[in-house]
Amino acid sequence: DAEITQSPRHKITETGRQVTLACHQTWNHNNMFWYRQDLGHGLRLIHYSYGVQDTNKGEVSDGYSVSRSNTEDLPLTLESAASSQTSVYFCASSRGISSGNTIYFGEGSWLTVV
Amino acid sequence: GQQVMQIPQYQHVQEGEDFTTYCNSSTTLSNIQWYKQRPGGHPVFLIQLVKSGEVKKQKRLTFQFGEAKKNSSLHITATQTTDVGTYFCAATSGGGADGLTFGKGTHLIIQP
């Protein structure tokens, strides 16, 4: 079955370290997204991509970067982890927003920065 | 950027009571989607509304899109313990140029 997977599911890292969260989808979706979820803030868009070599900044992109070298993967990199980046991170994908297709979320990556 | 306001933030109900969450925007929306997230889980798509005044039903859930396409609601009739979770609305203003903007969600707590 097609799916979207995130790894690692849980990670503890130290302030200042570079961290990469992986996201892999097997639906061949063009659109991929990264959200973070924090109590009181709901889901906030970090970065998104509408296809290979396309990346765009979302609402809370500072301190994060993404790259899209193929259709299946959109890794999220925290260049220098900060305690404010402790959060739950969700990757998502969809065939196309404008055509009203379902967005599928991964199961989440719990990141703690100490 | 576009914002969608969702109320209430928390809702406690007795099992069997009805529940409604509301989503409002200051701008006209192209479409609105609703998601449910169980505690410890990930958001799961429920439905999308596209047309002005649209009403859709899924068993005990009724979704409405306002005539002006600036507001939406989700109503659950006779809540059950399986309805526990956070309900999010999410919207685009057009063309998908900025991804989905999510409301902050309504946490539904059900007391047996």
Coordinates of C-alpha atoms in Angstrom, one line a residue:
Chain A
D1 CA 0.0 0.0 0.0
A2 CA 1.1 3.5 -0.7
E3 CA 2.1 5.5 2.3
I4 CA 4.0 8.4 3.8
T5 CA 6.7 7.6 6.4
Q6 CA 8.8 9.8 8.6
S7 CA 12.0 9.1 10.4
P8 CA 13.1 9.2 13.0
R9 CA 9.9 9.1 15.0
H10 CA 11.6 10.4 18.1
K11 CA 14.9 12.2 18.5
I12 CA 16.7 14.1 21.2
T13 CA 19.4 16.4 20.1
E14 CA 21.6 19.2 21.6
T15 CA 21.4 22.8 20.9
G16 CA 23.4 23.9 17.9
R17 CA 23.5 20.5 16.2
Q18 CA 22.2 19.9 12.7
V19 CA 19.2 17.6 12.5
T20 CA 17.5 16.1 9.5
L21 CA 14.1 14.7 9.5
A22 CA 13.3 12.4 6.6
C23 CA 10.0 12.1 4.8
H24 CA 9.2 9.5 2.1
Q25 CA 6.0 9.0 0.2
T26 CA 5.1 6.3 -2.2
W27 CA 2.0 7.9 -3.8
N28 CA 4.0 9.7 -6.4
H29 CA 2.4 13.0 -5.2
N30 CA 3.7 16.2 -6.5
N31 CA 3.0 18.3 -3.4
M32 CA 4.8 17.8 -0.1
F33 CA 4.7 19.8 3.1
W34 CA 6.3 20.1 6.5
Y35 CA 4.3 21.3 9.5
R36 CA 5.1 21.7 13.1
Q37 CA 2.6 21.4 15.8
D38 CA 2.8 23.1 19.1
L39 CA 0.2 23.5 21.9
G40 CA -1.7 26.7 21.4
H41 CA -0.5 27.2 17.8
G42 CA -2.0 24.3 16.0
L43 CA -0.3 23.2 12.7
R44 CA 2.0 25.7 11.2
L45 CA 3.5 25.4 7.7
I46 CA 7.3 25.4 7.6
H47 CA 8.2 24.6 4.0
Y48 CA 6.4 23.1 1.0
S49 CA 7.2 21.8 -2.5
Y50 CA 5.1 21.4 -5.6
G51 CA 7.5 19.3 -7.4
V52 CA 11.2 18.3 -7.9
Q53 CA 13.6 21.2 -7.5
D54 CA 10.7 23.4 -6.2
T55 CA 10.7 24.6 -2.6
N56 CA 8.8 27.4 -0.9
K57 CA 8.9 29.0 2.5
G58 CA 5.9 28.7 4.8
E59 CA 4.8 30.7 7.8
V60 CA 7.6 29.6 10.1
S61 CA 10.6 28.8 7.9
D62 CA 13.4 30.5 9.8
G63 CA 16.0 28.0 10.9
Y64 CA 14.7 25.3 8.6
S65 CA 15.5 24.2 5.0
V66 CA 14.3 21.6 2.6
S67 CA 15.4 20.1 -0.7
R68 CA 13.4 18.2 -3.3
S69 CA 15.7 16.1 -5.5
N70 CA 13.1 13.5 -6.3
T71 CA 9.3 13.1 -6.1
E72 CA 9.3 10.7 -3.1
D73 CA 11.4 12.6 -0.6
L74 CA 11.4 16.0 1.2
P75 CA 13.9 16.0 4.0
L76 CA 13.7 18.8 6.6
T77 CA 16.9 20.1 8.0
L78 CA 17.4 22.2 11.1
E79 CA 20.7 23.9 10.5
S80 CA 21.5 24.7 14.1
A81 CA 18.9 23.2 16.5
A82 CA 17.4 25.6 19.1
S83 CA 15.2 24.8 22.1
S84 CA 12.4 26.7 20.4
Q85 CA 12.4 24.0 17.7
T86 CA 11.3 21.3 20.2
S87 CA 8.1 20.2 18.6
V88 CA 6.2 17.6 16.8
Y89 CA 6.9 17.7 13.0
F90 CA 4.4 16.3 10.4
C91 CA 5.2 15.7 6.8
A92 CA 2.3 15.6 4.4
S93 CA 1.7 15.1 0.7
S94 CA -1.1 15.6 -1.8
R95 CA -1.6 15.1 -5.5
G96 CA -2.7 18.7 -5.9
I97 CA -4.2 21.3 -3.6
S98 CA -6.0 23.3 -6.3
S99 CA -7.8 20.2 -7.5
G100 CA -9.0 19.5 -4.0
N101 CA -7.2 16.3 -3.3
T102 CA -6.7 14.8 0.1
I103 CA -3.6 15.7 2.1
Y104 CA -2.1 12.7 3.8
F105 CA 0.0 13.2 6.9
G106 CA 2.8 11.1 8.2
E107 CA 2.7 9.8 11.8
G108 CA 5.0 12.6 13.1
S109 CA 8.5 13.1 14.4
W110 CA 8.9 14.1 18.0
L111 CA 12.0 16.3 18.3
T112 CA 13.4 17.5 21.6
V113 CA 16.3 20.0 21.6
V114 CA 18.1 20.1 24.9
Chain B
G1 CA -1.0 35.8 5.2
Q2 CA -4.4 34.2 5.3
Q3 CA -5.7 33.2 8.7
V4 CA -8.5 31.0 9.8
M5 CA -9.9 31.4 13.2
Q6 CA -11.4 28.4 14.9
I7 CA -13.6 28.3 18.0
P8 CA -13.9 27.1 20.6
Q9 CA -10.4 26.0 21.5
Y10 CA -11.8 23.4 24.0
Q11 CA -15.2 21.8 24.3
H12 CA -16.3 19.5 27.1
V13 CA -19.5 17.5 26.4
Q14 CA -21.3 14.7 28.0
E15 CA -21.4 11.6 25.9
G16 CA -24.6 11.8 23.8
E17 CA -24.6 15.6 23.6
D18 CA -24.0 17.5 20.3
F19 CA -20.8 19.3 19.4
T20 CA -20.1 22.1 17.0
T21 CA -16.8 23.8 16.0
Y22 CA -16.7 26.9 13.8
C23 CA -14.1 28.2 11.4
N24 CA -14.0 31.8 10.2
S25 CA -11.9 33.7 7.7
S26 CA -11.8 37.4 6.8
T27 CA -11.1 36.5 3.2
T28 CA -13.1 34.4 0.7
L29 CA -11.9 30.8 0.6
S30 CA -11.5 28.6 -2.4
N31 CA -12.3 25.5 -0.4
I32 CA -12.1 24.3 3.2
Q33 CA -11.0 21.0 4.5
W34 CA -11.6 19.4 7.9
Y35 CA -9.3 17.0 9.7
K36 CA -9.5 15.0 12.8
Q37 CA -6.5 14.2 15.0
R38 CA -6.8 11.6 17.8
P39 CA -4.6 12.0 20.9
G40 CA -1.1 11.1 20.0
G41 CA -1.9 10.6 16.4
H42 CA -1.7 12.5 13.1
P43 CA -4.3 14.6 11.3
V44 CA -6.6 12.6 9.1
F45 CA -8.6 14.1 6.3
L46 CA -12.4 14.1 6.9
I47 CA -13.9 16.1 4.1
Q48 CA -13.6 19.0 1.7
L49 CA -16.2 21.7 0.9
V50 CA -15.9 23.7 -2.3
K51 CA -19.2 25.2 -3.2
S52 CA -21.0 28.2 -1.5
G53 CA -23.6 27.0 0.9
E54 CA -22.5 23.4 0.6
V55 CA -23.6 20.9 3.2
K56 CA -22.1 17.4 3.5
K57 CA -22.9 14.6 5.9
Q58 CA -20.9 11.7 7.2
K59 CA -23.0 9.6 9.5
R60 CA -23.3 11.8 12.6
L61 CA -21.0 14.5 11.2
T62 CA -22.5 17.5 9.3
F63 CA -20.2 19.9 7.5
Q64 CA -21.3 23.3 6.2
F65 CA -19.6 26.0 4.0
G66 CA -21.1 29.5 4.3
E67 CA -22.8 31.3 1.5
A68 CA -20.0 33.8 1.4
K69 CA -17.3 31.1 1.6
K70 CA -15.8 32.8 4.6
N71 CA -16.9 30.4 7.3
S72 CA -17.6 26.7 7.9
S73 CA -18.8 24.5 10.7
L74 CA -18.6 20.9 11.8
H75 CA -21.5 19.5 13.9
I76 CA -21.4 16.1 15.5
T77 CA -24.7 14.7 16.7
A78 CA -24.9 12.5 19.8
T79 CA -21.2 12.4 20.5
Q80 CA -19.5 9.1 21.3
T81 CA -16.2 8.4 23.1
T82 CA -14.7 7.6 19.7
D83 CA -15.2 11.2 18.7
V84 CA -12.5 12.4 21.1
G85 CA -9.7 14.4 19.5
T86 CA -8.9 17.7 17.9
Y87 CA -10.8 18.9 14.9
F88 CA -9.0 21.2 12.5
C89 CA -10.3 23.3 9.6
A90 CA -7.8 24.1 6.9
A91 CA -8.2 26.4 3.9
T92 CA -6.6 27.8 0.8
S93 CA -7.5 31.1 -0.7
G94 CA -6.8 30.0 -4.2
G95 CA -4.4 28.2 -6.5
G96 CA -2.7 26.3 -3.7
A97 CA 0.0 28.9 -3.8
D98 CA 0.6 28.9 -0.1
G99 CA -0.4 25.5 1.0
L100 CA -3.1 24.9 3.5
T101 CA -3.6 27.3 6.5
F102 CA -4.9 25.4 9.5
G103 CA -7.0 26.7 12.3
K104 CA -5.7 26.1 15.8
G105 CA -8.2 23.3 16.3
T106 CA -11.0 22.5 18.7
H107 CA -10.2 19.9 21.3
L108 CA -13.2 17.8 22.0
I109 CA -13.3 16.2 25.4
I110 CA -16.1 13.7 26.1
Q111 CA -17.2 12.8 29.6
P112 CA -18.9 9.4 29.8

